[in-house]
């Protein structure tokens, strides 16, 4: 779909504020009621999903133009998808996130990008990684000595995909290694794409760089197919969403599991038991791309149909991604299973979790906005009184780590795999 | 005329660089198409005017500073909070839009059951904060996503809880207001710094200048702070919402019950409301789900309470004999919540409801007693967080007809109104065919009962211009019926005499022409004088109806 | 003067214009400390058209008008002219009950209708009207509601202004409209009734609450010639519970909890002096009661009407006992000196021929203002301190705390009886009244109804409100003829 194809949605938005707040039924306090980081930081209506609908109409009608402010505005969105979920609490016919990303693509097509995005995309083109400064040559260093199959050379059913963040960030590399060992210890035979292990490019799509995304995705799909992969396991929530939802649209037909799903499964099957007590209170951050954006993909092609004169439906029935069936329980089951761990929930959780701020590479392209967003989440975690903020995404962890220590935010941030390690 | 750099810089100096923009793209998002979210003005396809700049003040002093600049340079201004309704948008070309998003605090005085709030404190956040202290507030029918302060000060603000809590104006205590002249007014006890507890006096109440049965929708300046009355909440400190999105539910304990009370005919319906007016039993009373239409409501309820359901499931659902029976059962109905402070209190209230049903031949709808349905409806009506369901079917709606006031008069014409709408649904395709009667509204629009307030939900597609235009014609037809019964303007057109359909304000001459014909023109002449006194430069649009008194004196 | 009389006769008729010295003198003063001022004439209009004519005439001739609706005695100074050459507009002769509608629970009355007249008429229809505490028998209901005298039924006070709904008012500029929803329909009650409109909604008629211009205004903005009133159902069962205490603060938690729970149909607190004065029919009885009564009493009324009254009363009675236990106060249907049922009857019904506050010593001065319950104790302490300073006997200070507006504020009232024939007492009480009024204000007392010296005190604290009040006055009474001198800074 092109931006103009979203026109009906733009005009059917009723400005209900659902995209700016957590589901109203869930509001517990003034402090943690809002849920769009973009308008939360910038305050102008234009930054909300509703405002973006209005802006798109103006751009399409030629009333506004993509000057520097508008370009910045369009890209000041982490693509966290909450607006989409918030809208779908009551509406059935608006795909708000898709529109926001399409708006970014419209900007990209017209050469309107942010200065901070250029090095990211340059690095992707050159080094197949979306972390500026990282090199393709070093991508698999983290996996040395782990005895995983090289799926370029031999077939394998289960591919372990670390993703750029785990692959290149020293403190996170240990977490990836721990995840591999854990799965191997439970009898899972893992492989990697080796030299063909390249960025999933999901973030490129989040940023509106559709061509780059499709190019990278198609290459990866070919590699997975060639290797006979039937299951992809990843510890990275971004990669998870990319494979499960975005690659599926392009024809990838494999099972995609996040490491937490695998661990949860192993616990349920009795194949993984925790022997050590880990006495701590924790609070869990639902990563956007594992949670509300982690639902299964259902292929669909159809058209709008009106019934009862004007009621919108689709023919055939269109899948509705409203976050209902994201991955929320698996990580919580793990936390419950670890002896000594007490879970205290934040106010904004599950499908209405607050974003960490790292989405769509905003860490690099909009660092202040990204840092503020992370800071908000750390404040919320602090408010629970928990000792530890646990998450299941390296981007979230990294952004939270950077936010801790500022303005009295003192919580410890752990990847859930770290915590699991402590209990083994 | 455009805003000069000098003026822009003066505004920037007040609110800070970060909180002002004259970027065209930003300004464009501060325009409204009434068909999308009108509130009694429309449907209209036109966009409201483009503001010269958007300003986000953070406190009363900044609001005052901005208004003073506007007075100095003759710039029109309007402040809004959530920007849902067209009312909050400017009405002229040389105008700035104030967005009060940064002002959102809530402070609770538990003992004296009061909350002091700022403009962007929406109903949900005020309620959430109040519930921590065993308190609740009147959330108007527009929903908890709208601004409590804006509703109470500037519009109507009656809703499901008004029968036990009163409507917005009844819940206003002290108010802080920046007048269009740039003066700051603090009403009642607050004016002398004695506290927020009393919004009246000293002597005659100045709040009466700024808010009548409606508020002035911004034409009399910017309300920056308000003390609102709170009410008992014998429930948990946090709503224990459970369930899979979007079918959120809540079990509030044995002292909360939500019923859909059904009646054999309109007379019994009205008699039941009469009983409820007289016995202080209801916590909440609202005809809510009939907004989906007489033909569709039970089926729509099944859709919105099922996480896997969609609107396209309607035709199939409508074949279900059980649901057909339930839909028929709730043909003439409304929803109530009773909340017991104690077990005895609950027992009395249950007995009273049963008594009323017995006396009127009514019954409780069976489907709505099922746990899932009950818990859904209870949460829905308590938090009122699903306002957007007004739009769920087609993307746009208008409230039409508007049978307010005497419930006994309203029921006399209810079937005629329903029939008129049904005829339109069947003859044309402009509006959704929901079954004629789609009226929604409070059992009472005023504390303690005595005045009802209904609107018929008319659903149309804001994207489909034929649908928009056809709906406008439908409203014209309604107006003929309204004229027949001297009901005044159709609900959909309540604001059509305060803003042109093209989004622009009226001229004084146009208002003079309209209101000189009013049954009591001096009502409007006084409003003119008040506007002269507090908005001498006439800077905030024409949502206050005024008549130049000199025209009356000449006559 | 002769020409004034002639012009007035032309408006209201000869029988309704009075200029006898005795009558004029009776209107020149009241029982307060307001400076006496002789009016030049008293007129008694018979209908709204005459009222409008009078106001127009007053504008032309720049004659101050002072509207009065209740018969004497008066106690707050608002009916005493503040400027010379005023004409008293005595509306007590306009005493028709225009309508009683049981279905709508509405009554419409003219200004001369008293509580004594209205309550029995409503009772015939199974209704009653919320009342202030034991009102004067000849008190004008319209004046009582316009001046927002504190009512007993706090939990039905959804609107601060209950029970008044719509009015017919002639403003000081001579224009006459209906306020509230009645202002949106033809200016003819019968025509409105034919349209099934019953003057129920008080707000508006448009974006201005035209009613609020004349509330608490001491007749300084306009004259009301009918008011519609929201009625209550007449109880079929009534009970009253009493909670005694040594200090007022001992009762606060109980009162707050009862208000939060929405139990009962009335609640108030009184100290022994106030209660004794209310109940005692003679000075001797008052003295006897003071010796017997507890220091403080909170009274809660419970009633049932048409909806399962026995179940309601029984349930609420038990729940009140539970609340009392929870908050540590004893609760009973009687305390030494008073039976709850008797007190209930007393407060709900008009006073006898002599207004009850005059029983103790013949004269009295009230000081009242609005505050919140949790602040009342500091005002009470202050009053006792000031009484010592002024030499006023503490045991005579009556205190009444009436929660209002569903509990968000209270009317706090100090009643200071004195013997008007005793110059020493007069001097003392006047000194105490002036000193306490000022000191209470400094502590945060809010004189919402700024009678007498409270006007200067309150308006001096609130410059912006005064500025706006002046603008209101310029709109609704541009020639400043309505009770000239009231609600003005001196």
mmCIF file of N, CA and C in Angstrom, chain A residues 85-119:
data_model
loop_
_atom_site.group_PDB
_atom_site.id
_atom_site.type_symbol
_atom_site.label_atom_id
_atom_site.label_comp_id
_atom_site.label_asym_id
_atom_site.label_seq_id
_atom_site.Cartn_x
_atom_site.Cartn_y
_atom_site.Cartn_z
ATOM 1 N N UNK A 85 -2.582 -0.647 18.855
ATOM 2 C CA UNK A 85 -3.312 -1.431 19.856
ATOM 3 C C UNK A 85 -4.375 -0.559 20.527
ATOM 4 N N UNK A 86 -3.953 0.653 20.894
ATOM 5 C CA UNK A 86 -4.877 1.563 21.574
ATOM 6 C C UNK A 86 -6.104 1.835 20.730
ATOM 7 N N UNK A 87 -5.866 2.016 19.439
ATOM 8 C CA UNK A 87 -6.990 2.261 18.538
ATOM 9 C C UNK A 87 -7.912 1.058 18.487
ATOM 10 N N UNK A 88 -7.311 -0.105 18.440
ATOM 11 C CA UNK A 88 -8.114 -1.321 18.263
ATOM 12 C C UNK A 88 -8.823 -1.772 19.531
ATOM 13 N N UNK A 89 -8.650 -1.057 20.608
ATOM 14 C CA UNK A 89 -9.472 -1.380 21.785
ATOM 15 C C UNK A 89 -10.935 -1.131 21.439
ATOM 16 N N UNK A 90 -11.180 -0.133 20.598
ATOM 17 C CA UNK A 90 -12.568 0.117 20.216
ATOM 18 C C UNK A 90 -12.836 0.079 18.715
ATOM 19 N N UNK A 91 -11.835 0.318 17.906
ATOM 20 C CA UNK A 91 -12.088 0.359 16.461
ATOM 21 C C UNK A 91 -11.600 -0.910 15.781
ATOM 22 N N UNK A 92 -12.258 -1.207 14.669
ATOM 23 C CA UNK A 92 -11.922 -2.444 13.970
ATOM 24 C C UNK A 92 -11.327 -2.193 12.596
ATOM 25 N N UNK A 93 -11.207 -0.963 12.196
ATOM 26 C CA UNK A 93 -10.874 -0.760 10.792
ATOM 27 C C UNK A 93 -9.724 0.194 10.533
ATOM 28 N N UNK A 94 -8.899 0.454 11.526
ATOM 29 C CA UNK A 94 -7.754 1.331 11.292
ATOM 30 C C UNK A 94 -6.464 0.580 11.613
ATOM 31 N N UNK A 95 -5.514 0.605 10.690
ATOM 32 C CA UNK A 95 -4.198 -0.007 10.932
ATOM 33 C C UNK A 95 -3.189 1.108 11.097
ATOM 34 N N UNK A 96 -3.142 1.570 12.288
ATOM 35 C CA UNK A 96 -2.454 2.826 12.587
ATOM 36 C C UNK A 96 -0.943 2.713 12.445
ATOM 37 N N UNK A 97 -0.376 1.630 12.918
ATOM 38 C CA UNK A 97 1.078 1.472 12.846
ATOM 39 C C UNK A 97 1.532 1.385 11.396
ATOM 40 N N UNK A 98 0.807 0.616 10.620
ATOM 41 C CA UNK A 98 1.167 0.484 9.202
ATOM 42 C C UNK A 98 1.187 1.855 8.544
ATOM 43 N N UNK A 99 0.219 2.687 8.916
ATOM 44 C CA UNK A 99 0.193 4.033 8.337
ATOM 45 C C UNK A 99 1.430 4.837 8.756
ATOM 46 N N UNK A 100 1.762 4.758 10.052
ATOM 47 C CA UNK A 100 2.915 5.535 10.538
ATOM 48 C C UNK A 100 4.184 5.133 9.793
ATOM 49 N N UNK A 101 4.335 3.839 9.597
ATOM 50 C CA UNK A 101 5.541 3.353 8.918
ATOM 51 C C UNK A 101 5.485 3.732 7.439
ATOM 52 N N UNK A 102 4.309 3.662 6.868
ATOM 53 C CA UNK A 102 4.151 4.068 5.465
ATOM 54 C C UNK A 102 4.476 5.545 5.295
ATOM 55 N N UNK A 103 4.117 6.319 6.283
ATOM 56 C CA UNK A 103 4.433 7.760 6.234
ATOM 57 C C UNK A 103 5.947 7.958 6.229
ATOM 58 N N UNK A 104 6.634 7.142 6.994
ATOM 59 C CA UNK A 104 8.095 7.224 7.001
ATOM 60 C C UNK A 104 8.647 6.822 5.634
ATOM 61 N N UNK A 105 8.054 5.776 5.078
ATOM 62 C CA UNK A 105 8.514 5.317 3.753
ATOM 63 C C UNK A 105 8.306 6.415 2.710
ATOM 64 N N UNK A 106 7.208 7.115 2.840
ATOM 65 C CA UNK A 106 6.908 8.239 1.939
ATOM 66 C C UNK A 106 8.001 9.293 2.047
ATOM 67 N N UNK A 107 8.417 9.531 3.277
ATOM 68 C CA UNK A 107 9.492 10.503 3.487
ATOM 69 C C UNK A 107 10.796 9.987 2.874
ATOM 70 N N UNK A 108 11.093 8.721 3.135
ATOM 71 C CA UNK A 108 12.336 8.130 2.631
ATOM 72 C C UNK A 108 12.355 8.158 1.108
ATOM 73 N N UNK A 109 11.225 7.814 0.512
ATOM 74 C CA UNK A 109 11.135 7.814 -0.962
ATOM 75 C C UNK A 109 11.436 9.189 -1.531
ATOM 76 N N UNK A 110 11.086 10.199 -0.746
ATOM 77 C CA UNK A 110 11.327 11.571 -1.192
ATOM 78 C C UNK A 110 12.645 12.125 -0.676
ATOM 79 N N UNK A 111 13.483 11.233 -0.217
ATOM 80 C CA UNK A 111 14.814 11.632 0.228
ATOM 81 C C UNK A 111 14.839 12.350 1.562
ATOM 82 N N UNK A 112 13.768 12.251 2.295
ATOM 83 C CA UNK A 112 13.692 12.991 3.564
ATOM 84 C C UNK A 112 14.023 12.036 4.720
ATOM 85 N N UNK A 113 15.298 12.066 5.088
ATOM 86 C CA UNK A 113 15.706 11.235 6.213
ATOM 87 C C UNK A 113 16.444 12.092 7.222
ATOM 88 N N UNK A 114 16.713 11.504 8.371
ATOM 89 C CA UNK A 114 17.410 12.246 9.410
ATOM 90 C C UNK A 114 18.915 12.025 9.260
ATOM 91 N N UNK A 115 19.697 13.011 9.646
ATOM 92 C CA UNK A 115 21.148 12.866 9.563
ATOM 93 C C UNK A 115 21.637 11.610 10.297
ATOM 94 N N UNK A 116 21.044 11.310 11.447
ATOM 95 C CA UNK A 116 21.476 10.157 12.234
ATOM 96 C C UNK A 116 21.136 8.827 11.597
ATOM 97 N N UNK A 117 20.266 8.846 10.583
ATOM 98 C CA UNK A 117 19.878 7.588 9.934
ATOM 99 C C UNK A 117 20.873 7.183 8.846
ATOM 100 N N UNK A 118 21.563 8.168 8.333
ATOM 101 C CA UNK A 118 22.468 7.861 7.205
ATOM 102 C C UNK A 118 23.557 6.861 7.587
ATOM 103 N N UNK A 119 24.262 7.115 8.696
ATOM 104 C CA UNK A 119 25.308 6.136 9.035
ATOM 105 C C UNK A 119 24.750 4.740 9.280
#
